[in-house]
Amino acid sequence: MGNSFLFLSSKVYNQLMEKPKILVTQSILTNGIEILENAGLEVEIWQQKGPIPRETLLKLAKDKVGIISMLSDKIDSQLLENSPELKVVTNYAVGFNNIDVASATKKKIAVGNTPGVLTDATADLAMALLLNLSRKITPAKENVINGEWINWEPLGFLGKSLKGKTLGVYGLGRIGHAFAKRCVDGFGMKLIHYSRTEKLIGKKVDLETLLKESDVISLHCPLTEETRERFDYEKLSKTKKDCIFINTARGEVVNEKDLERLVSEGHFFGVGLDVTAPEPISANSPLLKSDRVLVTPHIGSADFETRSAMSELVARNIISALNKSPLPGFVNPDVWN
Ligand code: DGY
């Protein structure tokens, strides 16, 4: 009787000894991985360059209790159905439009994200795009590199001052607010915004007013069915012809073909895109041929401190979910109700 343990099949024995497994779909800063390992979890990281192939993701997710996903991974009902052990998925991003939250909730799988820690980094990037475009930094840099800097040009690279200009923020959440503060406090701009809730700064306006009155428009909304392609030809053509248009939110909020058409018609002083639809943007996109357009490869949260905080936050999301306590970044807090 005392030796009953000896009669356990090796399969059952292995199962008892196995640590719960977590999949990370791309290499991330390792501080979060250490937290997970110290908590007794086994972490498998997809370390190859580029997004994890769909079939590999489905296969590797099968025996995992948690997934740290990137915004390029489709976490849909097929994946959720195929992963019987799964208890938590946390995006390494604040946006979570790549995750089928309703299906996850139905299956009692907690969904996490990384709000707060990337607010300043993303607002900084939007500011960097704005300053680059308003002062023609990239064309000026190319002028120097191409050996075209002949003399001090009284009419060369004339930019657009921001002081006193009207900033229109579409979506005044955390990031929109942080960007607006930079523009208002740092550059003396006037703020109008289109947002769902009343905010104490600037003036809330309707979309028509935002489009018509803004010298700079910056998008900071999530991608939802309501915001998808919200900025199409009809809307974008209402903006001032010399408007600067910035998108650090999601590429799909803008109809990119319509944007291309307007740029080719000479509309916009500058267009700054950290996000495109699809990502990556095609190297043949006409947008890349315009010196009024600046595209960066979705680097909004890409500073060391921010990515390190994100790594820690996703680890805490996983551990909290496995303990059935509220995730620090909780997308579906009703999951266990
Ligand atoms: C996010 O986290 O959703 C941002 O797009 C990162 O830049």
Short mmCIF file of C-alpha atoms and ligand atoms in Angstrom, two decimals:
data_model
loop_
_atom_site.label_atom_id
_atom_site.label_comp_id
_atom_site.label_asym_id
_atom_site.label_seq_id
_atom_site.Cartn_x
_atom_site.Cartn_y
_atom_site.Cartn_z
CA MET A 1 0.00 0.00 0.00
CA GLY A 2 2.84 2.35 0.99
CA ASN A 3 4.42 1.75 -2.40
CA SER A 4 1.38 2.71 -4.49
CA PHE A 5 3.41 5.62 -5.94
CA LEU A 6 5.56 3.04 -7.71
CA PHE A 7 2.57 1.90 -9.73
CA LEU A 8 1.93 5.29 -11.29
CA SER A 9 2.53 5.11 -15.01
CA SER A 10 5.51 7.15 -16.16
CA LYS A 11 3.12 9.37 -18.17
CA VAL A 12 1.12 10.29 -15.06
CA TYR A 13 4.35 10.72 -13.06
CA ASN A 14 5.74 13.11 -15.70
CA GLN A 15 2.50 15.04 -15.74
CA LEU A 16 2.65 15.45 -11.95
CA MET A 17 6.23 16.68 -12.07
CA GLU A 18 5.76 19.03 -15.04
CA LYS A 19 5.80 22.75 -14.51
CA PRO A 20 2.96 24.81 -16.04
CA LYS A 21 4.16 26.12 -19.40
CA ILE A 22 4.13 29.63 -20.81
CA LEU A 23 4.70 30.55 -24.47
CA VAL A 24 6.28 33.87 -25.43
CA THR A 25 5.79 34.46 -29.15
CA GLN A 26 8.90 36.64 -29.63
CA SER A 27 12.03 37.43 -27.66
CA ILE A 28 11.39 40.13 -25.07
CA LEU A 29 13.58 41.73 -22.39
CA THR A 30 14.37 38.98 -19.93
CA ASN A 31 13.34 40.56 -16.60
CA GLY A 32 9.77 39.32 -17.05
CA ILE A 33 10.97 35.85 -18.05
CA GLU A 34 13.00 35.65 -14.82
CA ILE A 35 9.92 36.56 -12.78
CA LEU A 36 7.99 33.74 -14.47
CA GLU A 37 10.76 31.20 -13.97
CA ASN A 38 11.21 32.20 -10.33
CA ALA A 39 7.49 31.57 -9.90
CA GLY A 40 8.03 27.96 -10.99
CA LEU A 41 6.82 28.27 -14.56
CA GLU A 42 8.49 26.84 -17.64
CA VAL A 43 8.90 29.42 -20.38
CA GLU A 44 9.22 28.63 -24.06
CA ILE A 45 10.25 31.55 -26.27
CA TRP A 46 9.86 31.66 -30.05
CA GLN A 47 13.26 33.18 -30.79
CA GLN A 48 13.34 33.36 -34.56
CA LYS A 49 13.13 36.67 -36.35
CA GLY A 50 9.72 37.70 -37.60
CA PRO A 51 6.27 36.80 -36.34
CA ILE A 52 5.64 33.24 -35.24
CA PRO A 53 4.04 31.28 -38.13
CA ARG A 54 0.37 30.51 -37.53
CA GLU A 55 0.78 26.71 -37.59
CA THR A 56 3.68 26.91 -35.13
CA LEU A 57 1.66 29.14 -32.84
CA LEU A 58 -1.26 26.69 -32.86
CA LYS A 59 1.09 23.79 -32.18
CA LEU A 60 3.10 25.46 -29.40
CA ALA A 61 -0.03 26.85 -27.69
CA LYS A 62 -1.53 23.38 -27.24
CA ASP A 63 0.10 22.54 -23.89
CA LYS A 64 0.49 26.08 -22.52
CA VAL A 65 -1.35 27.59 -19.57
CA GLY A 66 -0.34 31.10 -20.59
CA ILE A 67 0.71 33.00 -23.71
CA ILE A 68 2.55 36.29 -23.96
CA SER A 69 1.43 37.43 -27.41
CA MET A 70 2.55 40.22 -29.72
CA LEU A 71 0.11 42.51 -31.50
CA SER A 72 0.90 40.67 -34.75
CA ASP A 73 -0.39 37.32 -33.35
CA LYS A 74 -3.99 36.44 -34.08
CA ILE A 75 -5.44 35.05 -30.86
CA ASP A 76 -8.78 33.93 -32.25
CA SER A 77 -11.38 31.31 -31.34
CA GLN A 78 -9.53 28.63 -33.33
CA LEU A 79 -6.42 29.08 -31.21
CA LEU A 80 -8.42 29.29 -27.98
CA GLU A 81 -10.37 26.12 -28.85
CA ASN A 82 -7.13 24.31 -29.69
CA SER A 83 -5.42 25.16 -26.40
CA PRO A 84 -7.21 23.15 -23.70
CA GLU A 85 -4.78 24.14 -20.91
CA LEU A 86 -4.91 27.87 -21.58
CA LYS A 87 -5.81 30.10 -18.61
CA VAL A 88 -4.36 33.47 -19.66
CA VAL A 89 -3.24 35.40 -22.72
CA THR A 90 -1.49 38.72 -22.24
CA ASN A 91 -0.54 41.02 -25.09
CA TYR A 92 2.86 42.66 -24.98
CA ALA A 93 1.05 45.89 -25.91
CA VAL A 94 -1.71 48.10 -24.62
CA GLY A 95 -3.85 47.54 -27.74
CA PHE A 96 -5.54 44.13 -27.92
CA ASN A 97 -7.48 44.21 -31.19
CA ASN A 98 -5.66 41.00 -32.23
CA ILE A 99 -7.35 39.04 -29.42
CA ASP A 100 -10.90 37.68 -29.55
CA VAL A 101 -11.74 38.82 -26.02
CA ALA A 102 -15.36 37.62 -26.16
CA SER A 103 -14.31 34.05 -27.02
CA ALA A 104 -11.59 34.11 -24.36
CA THR A 105 -14.06 35.29 -21.71
CA LYS A 106 -16.51 32.56 -22.73
CA LYS A 107 -13.76 30.00 -22.17
CA LYS A 108 -12.80 31.65 -18.85
CA ILE A 109 -9.40 32.66 -20.20
CA ALA A 110 -8.10 35.90 -18.69
CA VAL A 111 -6.83 38.53 -21.14
CA GLY A 112 -4.13 41.01 -20.16
CA ASN A 113 -2.38 44.00 -21.71
CA THR A 114 0.20 46.62 -20.71
CA PRO A 115 -1.59 49.92 -20.01
CA GLY A 116 0.14 52.88 -18.37
CA VAL A 117 3.76 51.83 -18.72
CA LEU A 118 4.00 52.80 -22.40
CA THR A 119 2.01 56.04 -22.26
CA ASP A 120 5.00 58.39 -22.20
CA ALA A 121 7.03 56.46 -24.76
CA THR A 122 4.18 56.51 -27.27
CA ALA A 123 3.42 60.19 -26.62
CA ASP A 124 7.14 60.94 -27.07
CA LEU A 125 7.15 59.14 -30.40
CA ALA A 126 4.11 61.07 -31.63
CA MET A 127 5.93 64.26 -30.58
CA ALA A 128 9.07 63.16 -32.39
CA LEU A 129 7.10 62.54 -35.60
CA LEU A 130 5.42 65.92 -35.26
CA LEU A 131 8.66 67.85 -34.71
CA ASN A 132 10.41 65.95 -37.48
CA LEU A 133 7.66 66.81 -39.96
CA SER A 134 7.07 70.36 -38.81
CA ARG A 135 10.80 71.16 -39.16
CA LYS A 136 11.49 68.92 -42.18
CA ILE A 137 14.26 67.08 -40.35
CA THR A 138 14.36 63.98 -42.56
CA PRO A 139 14.53 65.86 -45.92
CA ALA A 140 17.15 68.17 -44.37
CA LYS A 141 19.20 65.18 -43.23
CA GLU A 142 19.01 63.67 -46.71
CA ASN A 143 20.16 66.98 -48.20
CA VAL A 144 23.33 66.80 -46.10
CA ILE A 145 23.94 63.10 -46.81
CA ASN A 146 23.48 63.66 -50.56
CA GLY A 147 26.13 66.43 -50.55
CA GLU A 148 23.49 69.03 -51.49
CA TRP A 149 24.27 71.43 -48.62
CA ILE A 150 25.84 74.27 -50.60
CA ASN A 151 25.17 77.31 -48.44
CA TRP A 152 22.94 78.72 -45.71
CA GLU A 153 19.64 78.97 -47.52
CA PRO A 154 17.25 81.74 -46.46
CA LEU A 155 14.43 79.83 -48.15
CA GLY A 156 15.58 76.29 -47.46
CA PHE A 157 13.54 73.76 -45.45
CA LEU A 158 10.99 76.23 -44.18
CA GLY A 159 8.98 74.45 -41.54
CA LYS A 160 5.82 75.19 -39.66
CA SER A 161 5.86 76.65 -36.17
CA LEU A 162 3.67 74.87 -33.62
CA LYS A 163 3.18 77.82 -31.24
CA GLY A 164 -0.42 79.00 -31.13
CA LYS A 165 -1.55 76.35 -33.62
CA THR A 166 -4.57 74.15 -33.00
CA LEU A 167 -3.97 70.54 -32.06
CA GLY A 168 -6.82 68.10 -32.66
CA VAL A 169 -6.51 64.87 -30.69
CA TYR A 170 -8.78 62.01 -31.72
CA GLY A 171 -9.13 59.85 -28.58
CA LEU A 172 -8.03 61.61 -25.40
CA GLY A 173 -7.18 58.52 -23.36
CA ARG A 174 -3.89 58.12 -21.48
CA ILE A 175 -1.64 58.44 -24.53
CA GLY A 176 -3.69 61.16 -26.23
CA HIS A 177 -3.68 63.13 -22.99
CA ALA A 178 0.10 62.75 -22.52
CA PHE A 179 0.71 63.88 -26.11
CA ALA A 180 -1.68 66.83 -25.70
CA LYS A 181 0.15 67.91 -22.51
CA ARG A 182 3.45 67.93 -24.39
CA CYS A 183 1.98 70.06 -27.18
CA VAL A 184 0.07 72.47 -24.92
CA ASP A 185 2.59 72.89 -22.06
CA GLY A 186 5.73 72.57 -24.14
CA PHE A 187 4.80 74.18 -27.44
CA GLY A 188 1.95 76.57 -26.63
CA MET A 189 -0.60 74.82 -28.83
CA LYS A 190 -4.38 75.08 -28.38
CA LEU A 191 -6.14 71.78 -27.79
CA ILE A 192 -9.40 70.52 -29.19
CA HIS A 193 -10.33 66.88 -28.92
CA TYR A 194 -12.82 64.27 -29.96
CA SER A 195 -13.32 61.76 -27.16
CA ARG A 196 -16.01 59.76 -25.44
CA THR A 197 -15.67 61.26 -21.97
CA GLU A 198 -15.48 64.82 -20.68
CA LYS A 199 -11.90 65.88 -20.02
CA LEU A 200 -10.64 68.81 -18.05
CA ILE A 201 -8.15 69.97 -20.64
CA GLY A 202 -8.85 71.56 -24.01
CA LYS A 203 -12.22 71.75 -25.69
CA LYS A 204 -14.33 68.77 -26.65
CA VAL A 205 -15.61 69.12 -30.23
CA ASP A 206 -17.42 67.04 -32.84
CA LEU A 207 -15.42 65.26 -35.51
CA GLU A 208 -16.34 67.78 -38.23
CA THR A 209 -14.90 70.64 -36.14
CA LEU A 210 -11.78 68.66 -35.27
CA LEU A 211 -11.14 67.95 -38.95
CA LYS A 212 -11.74 71.50 -40.13
CA GLU A 213 -10.05 73.51 -37.37
CA SER A 214 -6.93 71.52 -36.52
CA ASP A 215 -3.45 72.42 -37.78
CA VAL A 216 -2.21 69.13 -36.37
CA ILE A 217 -4.34 66.00 -35.99
CA SER A 218 -3.09 63.08 -33.92
CA LEU A 219 -4.89 59.74 -33.56
CA HIS A 220 -4.87 58.00 -30.17
CA CYS A 221 -7.94 55.76 -30.25
CA PRO A 222 -8.10 51.97 -30.03
CA LEU A 223 -9.02 49.98 -33.14
CA THR A 224 -12.66 48.89 -32.85
CA GLU A 225 -15.42 48.27 -35.38
CA GLU A 226 -16.41 51.90 -34.80
CA THR A 227 -12.96 53.36 -35.51
CA ARG A 228 -11.94 51.03 -38.37
CA GLU A 229 -11.24 53.21 -41.46
CA ARG A 230 -12.83 56.15 -39.66
CA PHE A 231 -10.42 58.42 -41.53
CA ASP A 232 -11.33 57.89 -45.16
CA TYR A 233 -11.17 60.24 -48.14
CA GLU A 234 -14.38 62.01 -47.18
CA LYS A 235 -13.09 62.80 -43.67
CA LEU A 236 -9.44 63.40 -44.49
CA SER A 237 -10.27 65.82 -47.32
CA LYS A 238 -12.00 68.07 -44.78
CA THR A 239 -8.72 68.74 -42.99
CA LYS A 240 -6.71 71.89 -43.72
CA LYS A 241 -4.56 71.39 -46.81
CA ASP A 242 -1.42 72.12 -44.78
CA CYS A 243 -2.44 70.00 -41.80
CA ILE A 244 0.07 67.66 -40.16
CA PHE A 245 -1.51 64.25 -39.62
CA ILE A 246 -0.03 61.78 -37.11
CA ASN A 247 -1.07 58.19 -36.43
CA THR A 248 0.55 56.22 -33.62
CA ALA A 249 -2.65 54.27 -32.82
CA ARG A 250 -3.49 51.56 -35.37
CA GLY A 251 -3.06 51.64 -39.15
CA GLU A 252 -6.58 50.30 -39.76
CA VAL A 253 -8.13 53.49 -38.30
CA VAL A 254 -7.13 55.17 -41.57
CA ASN A 255 -8.05 54.12 -45.09
CA GLU A 256 -4.49 54.05 -46.40
CA LYS A 257 -5.43 54.16 -50.11
CA ASP A 258 -7.45 57.31 -49.44
CA LEU A 259 -4.54 58.79 -47.53
CA GLU A 260 -2.21 57.97 -50.44
CA ARG A 261 -4.61 59.69 -52.83
CA LEU A 262 -4.73 62.85 -50.74
CA VAL A 263 -0.95 62.96 -50.34
CA SER A 264 -0.58 62.57 -54.13
CA GLU A 265 -3.03 65.48 -54.57
CA GLY A 266 -0.69 67.67 -52.49
CA HIS A 267 -2.80 67.57 -49.32
CA PHE A 268 -1.01 67.69 -45.91
CA PHE A 269 2.11 69.53 -44.82
CA GLY A 270 3.23 66.25 -43.31
CA VAL A 271 2.01 62.77 -42.48
CA GLY A 272 3.66 60.77 -39.68
CA LEU A 273 2.75 57.11 -39.37
CA ASP A 274 4.11 54.75 -36.74
CA VAL A 275 1.40 52.28 -37.70
CA THR A 276 0.19 51.13 -41.11
CA ALA A 277 -2.30 48.67 -42.57
CA PRO A 278 -0.93 46.16 -43.22
CA GLU A 279 2.26 46.04 -41.20
CA PRO A 280 4.86 46.11 -42.53
CA ILE A 281 3.91 48.67 -45.17
CA SER A 282 4.88 47.58 -48.68
CA ALA A 283 8.28 48.94 -49.70
CA ASN A 284 6.50 50.02 -52.93
CA SER A 285 3.88 52.10 -51.14
CA PRO A 286 3.55 55.53 -52.81
CA LEU A 287 3.49 56.98 -49.29
CA LEU A 288 7.17 56.12 -48.89
CA LYS A 289 8.04 58.13 -52.01
CA SER A 290 6.75 61.41 -50.62
CA ASP A 291 9.16 63.60 -48.65
CA ARG A 292 6.13 64.87 -46.72
CA VAL A 293 5.51 61.42 -45.28
CA LEU A 294 7.48 59.84 -42.47
CA VAL A 295 6.85 56.19 -41.58
CA THR A 296 8.40 54.36 -38.62
CA PRO A 297 8.04 50.60 -37.96
CA HIS A 298 5.58 50.65 -35.03
CA ILE A 299 8.12 51.75 -32.44
CA GLY A 300 5.76 53.68 -30.14
CA SER A 301 6.71 51.75 -27.02
CA ALA A 302 10.28 51.03 -28.08
CA ASP A 303 12.49 52.50 -25.40
CA PHE A 304 14.47 50.32 -23.04
CA GLU A 305 12.76 51.44 -19.84
CA THR A 306 9.29 51.00 -21.30
CA ARG A 307 9.91 47.57 -22.82
CA SER A 308 11.45 46.47 -19.52
CA ALA A 309 8.34 47.65 -17.62
CA MET A 310 6.16 45.85 -20.20
CA SER A 311 8.14 42.65 -19.67
CA GLU A 312 7.53 42.83 -15.94
CA LEU A 313 3.87 43.68 -16.39
CA VAL A 314 3.10 40.73 -18.68
CA ALA A 315 4.81 38.41 -16.19
CA ARG A 316 2.66 39.84 -13.38
CA ASN A 317 -0.42 39.44 -15.57
CA ILE A 318 0.35 35.75 -16.07
CA ILE A 319 1.08 35.04 -12.40
CA SER A 320 -2.00 36.96 -11.21
CA ALA A 321 -4.26 35.14 -13.66
CA LEU A 322 -2.93 31.73 -12.64
CA ASN A 323 -3.73 32.68 -9.03
CA LYS A 324 -7.15 33.95 -10.13
CA SER A 325 -6.41 37.40 -8.77
CA PRO A 326 -6.97 40.64 -10.74
CA LEU A 327 -4.37 41.23 -13.45
CA PRO A 328 -2.50 44.57 -13.26
CA GLY A 329 -3.49 45.03 -16.91
CA PHE A 330 -6.91 43.37 -17.05
CA VAL A 331 -8.87 43.45 -20.31
CA ASN A 332 -11.77 41.17 -19.24
CA PRO A 333 -12.20 41.64 -15.46
CA ASP A 334 -15.56 39.80 -15.66
CA VAL A 335 -13.85 36.58 -16.83
CA TRP A 336 -14.34 34.53 -13.68
CA ASN A 337 -17.83 35.81 -12.81
C1 DGY B 1 0.54 49.21 -28.20
O1 DGY B 1 1.12 48.81 -27.19
O2 DGY B 1 -0.61 48.88 -28.48
C2 DGY B 1 1.26 50.17 -29.07
O3 DGY B 1 0.78 50.10 -30.36
C3 DGY B 1 2.73 49.97 -29.02
O4 DGY B 1 3.35 50.92 -29.79
#
